[in-house]
Amino acid sequence: MIRSFDGKTPRIAESAFVSEAAYVVGDVEIGEECGVWPGAVIRADFGAVKIGRNTDIEDNVVLHAWSSLEIGDNVVVGHSAMIHGTRIGNDVLIGIGAALLPGAEVGNECIIAAGAVVTEGMKVPDRSFVVGVPAEIRGEVSEEQLRRWTKGHAESYVPLARRFKEQGL
């Protein structure tokens, strides 16, 4: 379901797939070749939400901008993640059930582990591997992790989203 709010209508690239079971409302911009899966909620009522290219917003994810939220290119936001942060860089994996609290920022080429809670205002540097509650940086993302969990995952989901879109799902 795609809805306008306060005169602002979501802008969705023609090549993006948005499930009919997702809820997208307000000042939202979704880039080329993105996938927004069933149960996802993208709510831009307090601030804008901008999503880059080739980004995968998986089932039951909640994106809600307190001021504004920008998500880069080639990002995977895993099932049931909750994002209230302000920025997620390029080539990032946000694991299943992870949470980014208001004001949190994630740099480029990061992995936020499943279930991690990135605390309010935390700034995660580029190439960080983050785990825990509260989240802690546990090291640097390896080339293999980057290839497998960010670039590789995005490469598999872009064609899948395209197939769903082509089949009218």
JSON list of C-alpha atoms in Angstrom, two decimals:
[
{"chain": "A", "resi": 1, "resn": "MET", "atom": "CA", "xyz": [0.00, 0.00, 0.00]},
{"chain": "A", "resi": 2, "resn": "ILE", "atom": "CA", "xyz": [1.47, 3.34, -1.04]},
{"chain": "A", "resi": 3, "resn": "ARG", "atom": "CA", "xyz": [0.01, 6.46, 0.54]},
{"chain": "A", "resi": 4, "resn": "SER", "atom": "CA", "xyz": [0.51, 10.22, 0.55]},
{"chain": "A", "resi": 5, "resn": "PHE", "atom": "CA", "xyz": [0.80, 12.09, 3.84]},
{"chain": "A", "resi": 6, "resn": "ASP", "atom": "CA", "xyz": [0.68, 15.86, 4.36]},
{"chain": "A", "resi": 7, "resn": "GLY", "atom": "CA", "xyz": [0.89, 16.38, 0.60]},
{"chain": "A", "resi": 8, "resn": "LYS", "atom": "CA", "xyz": [3.98, 14.20, 0.16]},
{"chain": "A", "resi": 9, "resn": "THR", "atom": "CA", "xyz": [3.74, 11.13, -2.04]},
{"chain": "A", "resi": 10, "resn": "PRO", "atom": "CA", "xyz": [6.33, 8.34, -2.19]},
{"chain": "A", "resi": 11, "resn": "ARG", "atom": "CA", "xyz": [8.59, 8.45, -5.25]},
{"chain": "A", "resi": 12, "resn": "ILE", "atom": "CA", "xyz": [9.45, 4.94, -6.38]},
{"chain": "A", "resi": 13, "resn": "ALA", "atom": "CA", "xyz": [11.78, 4.08, -9.25]},
{"chain": "A", "resi": 14, "resn": "GLU", "atom": "CA", "xyz": [10.10, 2.21, -12.08]},
{"chain": "A", "resi": 15, "resn": "SER", "atom": "CA", "xyz": [12.49, -0.72, -11.67]},
{"chain": "A", "resi": 16, "resn": "ALA", "atom": "CA", "xyz": [11.86, -1.10, -7.91]},
{"chain": "A", "resi": 17, "resn": "PHE", "atom": "CA", "xyz": [9.66, -3.85, -6.52]},
{"chain": "A", "resi": 18, "resn": "VAL", "atom": "CA", "xyz": [7.31, -2.89, -3.66]},
{"chain": "A", "resi": 19, "resn": "SER", "atom": "CA", "xyz": [5.13, -5.70, -2.36]},
{"chain": "A", "resi": 20, "resn": "GLU", "atom": "CA", "xyz": [1.42, -4.98, -2.24]},
{"chain": "A", "resi": 21, "resn": "ALA", "atom": "CA", "xyz": [1.67, -6.12, 1.41]},
{"chain": "A", "resi": 22, "resn": "ALA", "atom": "CA", "xyz": [4.20, -3.38, 2.31]},
{"chain": "A", "resi": 23, "resn": "TYR", "atom": "CA", "xyz": [3.12, 0.01, 3.68]},
{"chain": "A", "resi": 24, "resn": "VAL", "atom": "CA", "xyz": [4.96, 3.04, 2.27]},
{"chain": "A", "resi": 25, "resn": "VAL", "atom": "CA", "xyz": [3.77, 6.47, 3.34]},
{"chain": "A", "resi": 26, "resn": "GLY", "atom": "CA", "xyz": [4.88, 10.09, 3.07]},
{"chain": "A", "resi": 27, "resn": "ASP", "atom": "CA", "xyz": [8.15, 11.64, 1.92]},
{"chain": "A", "resi": 28, "resn": "VAL", "atom": "CA", "xyz": [9.81, 8.42, 0.71]},
{"chain": "A", "resi": 29, "resn": "GLU", "atom": "CA", "xyz": [12.18, 7.95, -2.21]},
{"chain": "A", "resi": 30, "resn": "ILE", "atom": "CA", "xyz": [13.04, 4.40, -3.34]},
{"chain": "A", "resi": 31, "resn": "GLY", "atom": "CA", "xyz": [15.86, 3.98, -5.87]},
{"chain": "A", "resi": 32, "resn": "GLU", "atom": "CA", "xyz": [16.39, 1.77, -8.90]},
{"chain": "A", "resi": 33, "resn": "GLU", "atom": "CA", "xyz": [16.31, -2.04, -8.57]},
{"chain": "A", "resi": 34, "resn": "CYS", "atom": "CA", "xyz": [15.25, -2.01, -4.90]},
{"chain": "A", "resi": 35, "resn": "GLY", "atom": "CA", "xyz": [13.07, -4.62, -3.24]},
{"chain": "A", "resi": 36, "resn": "VAL", "atom": "CA", "xyz": [10.56, -3.85, -0.49]},
{"chain": "A", "resi": 37, "resn": "TRP", "atom": "CA", "xyz": [9.11, -7.13, 0.77]},
{"chain": "A", "resi": 38, "resn": "PRO", "atom": "CA", "xyz": [5.81, -8.11, 2.48]},
{"chain": "A", "resi": 39, "resn": "GLY", "atom": "CA", "xyz": [5.15, -6.59, 5.86]},
{"chain": "A", "resi": 40, "resn": "ALA", "atom": "CA", "xyz": [7.75, -3.84, 5.49]},
{"chain": "A", "resi": 41, "resn": "VAL", "atom": "CA", "xyz": [6.72, -0.42, 6.78]},
{"chain": "A", "resi": 42, "resn": "ILE", "atom": "CA", "xyz": [8.43, 2.71, 5.49]},
{"chain": "A", "resi": 43, "resn": "ARG", "atom": "CA", "xyz": [6.94, 5.63, 7.36]},
{"chain": "A", "resi": 44, "resn": "ALA", "atom": "CA", "xyz": [8.13, 9.14, 6.49]},
{"chain": "A", "resi": 45, "resn": "ASP", "atom": "CA", "xyz": [5.82, 11.33, 8.52]},
{"chain": "A", "resi": 46, "resn": "PHE", "atom": "CA", "xyz": [8.31, 13.18, 10.76]},
{"chain": "A", "resi": 47, "resn": "GLY", "atom": "CA", "xyz": [11.14, 13.22, 8.21]},
{"chain": "A", "resi": 48, "resn": "ALA", "atom": "CA", "xyz": [12.11, 11.99, 4.75]},
{"chain": "A", "resi": 49, "resn": "VAL", "atom": "CA", "xyz": [13.31, 8.46, 3.96]},
{"chain": "A", "resi": 50, "resn": "LYS", "atom": "CA", "xyz": [15.66, 8.08, 0.99]},
{"chain": "A", "resi": 51, "resn": "ILE", "atom": "CA", "xyz": [16.75, 4.63, -0.18]},
{"chain": "A", "resi": 52, "resn": "GLY", "atom": "CA", "xyz": [19.53, 4.23, -2.77]},
{"chain": "A", "resi": 53, "resn": "ARG", "atom": "CA", "xyz": [19.94, 1.69, -5.59]},
{"chain": "A", "resi": 54, "resn": "ASN", "atom": "CA", "xyz": [19.95, -2.12, -5.33]},
{"chain": "A", "resi": 55, "resn": "THR", "atom": "CA", "xyz": [18.80, -2.05, -1.72]},
{"chain": "A", "resi": 56, "resn": "ASP", "atom": "CA", "xyz": [16.76, -4.82, -0.13]},
{"chain": "A", "resi": 57, "resn": "ILE", "atom": "CA", "xyz": [14.22, -4.01, 2.60]},
{"chain": "A", "resi": 58, "resn": "GLU", "atom": "CA", "xyz": [13.21, -7.48, 3.77]},
{"chain": "A", "resi": 59, "resn": "ASP", "atom": "CA", "xyz": [9.99, -8.76, 5.30]},
{"chain": "A", "resi": 60, "resn": "ASN", "atom": "CA", "xyz": [8.64, -6.97, 8.39]},
{"chain": "A", "resi": 61, "resn": "VAL", "atom": "CA", "xyz": [11.33, -4.27, 8.46]},
{"chain": "A", "resi": 62, "resn": "VAL", "atom": "CA", "xyz": [10.31, -0.95, 10.00]},
{"chain": "A", "resi": 63, "resn": "LEU", "atom": "CA", "xyz": [11.92, 2.24, 8.69]},
{"chain": "A", "resi": 64, "resn": "HIS", "atom": "CA", "xyz": [10.76, 5.35, 10.53]},
{"chain": "A", "resi": 65, "resn": "ALA", "atom": "CA", "xyz": [12.51, 8.69, 10.23]},
{"chain": "A", "resi": 66, "resn": "TRP", "atom": "CA", "xyz": [12.53, 10.99, 13.24]},
{"chain": "A", "resi": 67, "resn": "SER", "atom": "CA", "xyz": [14.24, 13.73, 11.28]},
{"chain": "A", "resi": 68, "resn": "SER", "atom": "CA", "xyz": [15.49, 12.09, 8.10]},
{"chain": "A", "resi": 69, "resn": "LEU", "atom": "CA", "xyz": [16.87, 8.70, 7.14]},
{"chain": "A", "resi": 70, "resn": "GLU", "atom": "CA", "xyz": [19.19, 7.98, 4.25]},
{"chain": "A", "resi": 71, "resn": "ILE", "atom": "CA", "xyz": [20.05, 4.42, 3.22]},
{"chain": "A", "resi": 72, "resn": "GLY", "atom": "CA", "xyz": [22.77, 3.93, 0.62]},
{"chain": "A", "resi": 73, "resn": "ASP", "atom": "CA", "xyz": [23.25, 1.60, -2.33]},
{"chain": "A", "resi": 74, "resn": "ASN", "atom": "CA", "xyz": [23.59, -2.20, -2.11]},
{"chain": "A", "resi": 75, "resn": "VAL", "atom": "CA", "xyz": [22.21, -2.40, 1.42]},
{"chain": "A", "resi": 76, "resn": "VAL", "atom": "CA", "xyz": [20.41, -5.40, 2.89]},
{"chain": "A", "resi": 77, "resn": "VAL", "atom": "CA", "xyz": [18.10, -4.63, 5.81]},
{"chain": "A", "resi": 78, "resn": "GLY", "atom": "CA", "xyz": [17.32, -8.08, 7.24]},
{"chain": "A", "resi": 79, "resn": "HIS", "atom": "CA", "xyz": [13.95, -9.44, 8.30]},
{"chain": "A", "resi": 80, "resn": "SER", "atom": "CA", "xyz": [12.27, -7.62, 11.20]},
{"chain": "A", "resi": 81, "resn": "ALA", "atom": "CA", "xyz": [15.00, -5.01, 11.64]},
{"chain": "A", "resi": 82, "resn": "MET", "atom": "CA", "xyz": [13.90, -1.67, 13.10]},
{"chain": "A", "resi": 83, "resn": "ILE", "atom": "CA", "xyz": [15.62, 1.45, 11.83]},
{"chain": "A", "resi": 84, "resn": "HIS", "atom": "CA", "xyz": [15.23, 4.83, 13.53]},
{"chain": "A", "resi": 85, "resn": "GLY", "atom": "CA", "xyz": [18.77, 5.93, 12.69]},
{"chain": "A", "resi": 86, "resn": "THR", "atom": "CA", "xyz": [19.74, 8.75, 10.40]},
{"chain": "A", "resi": 87, "resn": "ARG", "atom": "CA", "xyz": [22.21, 7.21, 7.93]},
{"chain": "A", "resi": 88, "resn": "ILE", "atom": "CA", "xyz": [23.26, 3.83, 6.59]},
{"chain": "A", "resi": 89, "resn": "GLY", "atom": "CA", "xyz": [26.13, 3.88, 4.10]},
{"chain": "A", "resi": 90, "resn": "ASN", "atom": "CA", "xyz": [26.73, 1.77, 0.98]},
{"chain": "A", "resi": 91, "resn": "ASP", "atom": "CA", "xyz": [27.36, -2.00, 0.93]},
{"chain": "A", "resi": 92, "resn": "VAL", "atom": "CA", "xyz": [25.94, -2.65, 4.41]},
{"chain": "A", "resi": 93, "resn": "LEU", "atom": "CA", "xyz": [24.16, -5.62, 5.97]},
{"chain": "A", "resi": 94, "resn": "ILE", "atom": "CA", "xyz": [21.77, -4.91, 8.82]},
{"chain": "A", "resi": 95, "resn": "GLY", "atom": "CA", "xyz": [21.12, -8.36, 10.31]},
{"chain": "A", "resi": 96, "resn": "ILE", "atom": "CA", "xyz": [17.82, -10.01, 11.14]},
{"chain": "A", "resi": 97, "resn": "GLY", "atom": "CA", "xyz": [16.09, -8.34, 14.08]},
{"chain": "A", "resi": 98, "resn": "ALA", "atom": "CA", "xyz": [18.74, -5.64, 14.54]},
{"chain": "A", "resi": 99, "resn": "ALA", "atom": "CA", "xyz": [17.73, -2.19, 15.73]},
{"chain": "A", "resi": 100, "resn": "LEU", "atom": "CA", "xyz": [19.22, 1.24, 15.01]},
{"chain": "A", "resi": 101, "resn": "LEU", "atom": "CA", "xyz": [18.00, 3.77, 17.54]},
{"chain": "A", "resi": 102, "resn": "PRO", "atom": "CA", "xyz": [17.45, 7.48, 16.78]},
{"chain": "A", "resi": 103, "resn": "GLY", "atom": "CA", "xyz": [20.50, 9.33, 15.56]},
{"chain": "A", "resi": 104, "resn": "ALA", "atom": "CA", "xyz": [22.57, 6.19, 14.91]},
{"chain": "A", "resi": 105, "resn": "GLU", "atom": "CA", "xyz": [24.78, 6.27, 11.81]},
{"chain": "A", "resi": 106, "resn": "VAL", "atom": "CA", "xyz": [26.40, 3.33, 10.02]},
{"chain": "A", "resi": 107, "resn": "GLY", "atom": "CA", "xyz": [29.34, 3.87, 7.67]},
{"chain": "A", "resi": 108, "resn": "ASN", "atom": "CA", "xyz": [30.10, 2.11, 4.39]},
{"chain": "A", "resi": 109, "resn": "GLU", "atom": "CA", "xyz": [30.86, -1.63, 4.10]},
{"chain": "A", "resi": 110, "resn": "CYS", "atom": "CA", "xyz": [29.63, -2.52, 7.59]},
{"chain": "A", "resi": 111, "resn": "ILE", "atom": "CA", "xyz": [27.91, -5.56, 9.03]},
{"chain": "A", "resi": 112, "resn": "ILE", "atom": "CA", "xyz": [25.49, -5.11, 11.92]},
{"chain": "A", "resi": 113, "resn": "ALA", "atom": "CA", "xyz": [24.90, -8.60, 13.34]},
{"chain": "A", "resi": 114, "resn": "ALA", "atom": "CA", "xyz": [21.47, -10.14, 13.85]},
{"chain": "A", "resi": 115, "resn": "GLY", "atom": "CA", "xyz": [19.82, -8.85, 17.02]},
{"chain": "A", "resi": 116, "resn": "ALA", "atom": "CA", "xyz": [22.35, -6.07, 17.61]},
{"chain": "A", "resi": 117, "resn": "VAL", "atom": "CA", "xyz": [21.07, -2.82, 19.11]},
{"chain": "A", "resi": 118, "resn": "VAL", "atom": "CA", "xyz": [22.97, 0.21, 17.80]},
{"chain": "A", "resi": 119, "resn": "THR", "atom": "CA", "xyz": [22.38, 2.76, 20.53]},
{"chain": "A", "resi": 120, "resn": "GLU", "atom": "CA", "xyz": [21.07, 6.28, 20.17]},
{"chain": "A", "resi": 121, "resn": "GLY", "atom": "CA", "xyz": [23.58, 8.55, 18.46]},
{"chain": "A", "resi": 122, "resn": "MET", "atom": "CA", "xyz": [26.22, 5.82, 17.91]},
{"chain": "A", "resi": 123, "resn": "LYS", "atom": "CA", "xyz": [28.49, 6.46, 14.91]},
{"chain": "A", "resi": 124, "resn": "VAL", "atom": "CA", "xyz": [29.73, 3.22, 13.34]},
{"chain": "A", "resi": 125, "resn": "PRO", "atom": "CA", "xyz": [32.88, 3.76, 11.24]},
{"chain": "A", "resi": 126, "resn": "ASP", "atom": "CA", "xyz": [33.38, 2.28, 7.76]},
{"chain": "A", "resi": 127, "resn": "ARG", "atom": "CA", "xyz": [34.19, -1.47, 7.55]},
{"chain": "A", "resi": 128, "resn": "SER", "atom": "CA", "xyz": [33.01, -2.20, 11.12]},
{"chain": "A", "resi": 129, "resn": "PHE", "atom": "CA", "xyz": [31.66, -5.56, 12.31]},
{"chain": "A", "resi": 130, "resn": "VAL", "atom": "CA", "xyz": [29.12, -4.77, 15.05]},
{"chain": "A", "resi": 131, "resn": "VAL", "atom": "CA", "xyz": [27.46, -7.19, 17.50]},
{"chain": "A", "resi": 132, "resn": "GLY", "atom": "CA", "xyz": [25.59, -7.23, 20.79]},
{"chain": "A", "resi": 133, "resn": "VAL", "atom": "CA", "xyz": [23.15, -5.45, 23.05]},
{"chain": "A", "resi": 134, "resn": "PRO", "atom": "CA", "xyz": [24.21, -2.72, 23.35]},
{"chain": "A", "resi": 135, "resn": "ALA", "atom": "CA", "xyz": [26.15, -2.89, 20.10]},
{"chain": "A", "resi": 136, "resn": "GLU", "atom": "CA", "xyz": [29.94, -2.97, 20.16]},
{"chain": "A", "resi": 137, "resn": "ILE", "atom": "CA", "xyz": [32.44, -2.89, 17.32]},
{"chain": "A", "resi": 138, "resn": "ARG", "atom": "CA", "xyz": [34.16, -6.27, 17.32]},
{"chain": "A", "resi": 139, "resn": "GLY", "atom": "CA", "xyz": [36.49, -5.83, 14.40]},
{"chain": "A", "resi": 140, "resn": "GLU", "atom": "CA", "xyz": [36.79, -4.99, 10.75]},
{"chain": "A", "resi": 141, "resn": "VAL", "atom": "CA", "xyz": [34.69, -6.55, 8.00]},
{"chain": "A", "resi": 142, "resn": "SER", "atom": "CA", "xyz": [36.81, -8.90, 5.90]},
{"chain": "A", "resi": 143, "resn": "GLU", "atom": "CA", "xyz": [36.78, -8.97, 2.11]},
{"chain": "A", "resi": 144, "resn": "GLU", "atom": "CA", "xyz": [35.07, -12.39, 2.26]},
{"chain": "A", "resi": 145, "resn": "GLN", "atom": "CA", "xyz": [32.34, -11.11, 4.61]},
{"chain": "A", "resi": 146, "resn": "LEU", "atom": "CA", "xyz": [31.83, -8.07, 2.40]},
{"chain": "A", "resi": 147, "resn": "ARG", "atom": "CA", "xyz": [31.58, -10.21, -0.73]},
{"chain": "A", "resi": 148, "resn": "ARG", "atom": "CA", "xyz": [29.24, -12.76, 0.82]},
{"chain": "A", "resi": 149, "resn": "TRP", "atom": "CA", "xyz": [26.94, -10.71, 3.04]},
{"chain": "A", "resi": 150, "resn": "THR", "atom": "CA", "xyz": [26.67, -7.35, 1.37]},
{"chain": "A", "resi": 151, "resn": "LYS", "atom": "CA", "xyz": [27.58, -7.38, -2.32]},
{"chain": "A", "resi": 152, "resn": "GLY", "atom": "CA", "xyz": [26.71, -11.06, -2.86]},
{"chain": "A", "resi": 153, "resn": "HIS", "atom": "CA", "xyz": [23.39, -10.82, -1.05]},
{"chain": "A", "resi": 154, "resn": "ALA", "atom": "CA", "xyz": [22.39, -7.68, -2.93]},
{"chain": "A", "resi": 155, "resn": "GLU", "atom": "CA", "xyz": [23.34, -9.36, -6.22]},
{"chain": "A", "resi": 156, "resn": "SER", "atom": "CA", "xyz": [20.98, -12.26, -5.50]},
{"chain": "A", "resi": 157, "resn": "TYR", "atom": "CA", "xyz": [18.05, -10.11, -4.32]},
{"chain": "A", "resi": 158, "resn": "VAL", "atom": "CA", "xyz": [18.01, -7.63, -7.22]},
{"chain": "A", "resi": 159, "resn": "PRO", "atom": "CA", "xyz": [17.09, -10.36, -9.76]},
{"chain": "A", "resi": 160, "resn": "LEU", "atom": "CA", "xyz": [14.62, -11.91, -7.30]},
{"chain": "A", "resi": 161, "resn": "ALA", "atom": "CA", "xyz": [12.84, -8.58, -6.84]},
{"chain": "A", "resi": 162, "resn": "ARG", "atom": "CA", "xyz": [12.79, -8.16, -10.61]},
{"chain": "A", "resi": 163, "resn": "ARG", "atom": "CA", "xyz": [11.11, -11.58, -10.99]},
{"chain": "A", "resi": 164, "resn": "PHE", "atom": "CA", "xyz": [8.47, -10.71, -8.37]},
{"chain": "A", "resi": 165, "resn": "LYS", "atom": "CA", "xyz": [7.78, -7.41, -10.16]},
{"chain": "A", "resi": 166, "resn": "GLU", "atom": "CA", "xyz": [7.54, -9.11, -13.58]},
{"chain": "A", "resi": 167, "resn": "GLN", "atom": "CA", "xyz": [5.04, -11.60, -12.18]},
{"chain": "A", "resi": 168, "resn": "GLY", "atom": "CA", "xyz": [2.88, -8.83, -10.70]},
{"chain": "A", "resi": 169, "resn": "LEU", "atom": "CA", "xyz": [3.35, -9.93, -7.11]}
]
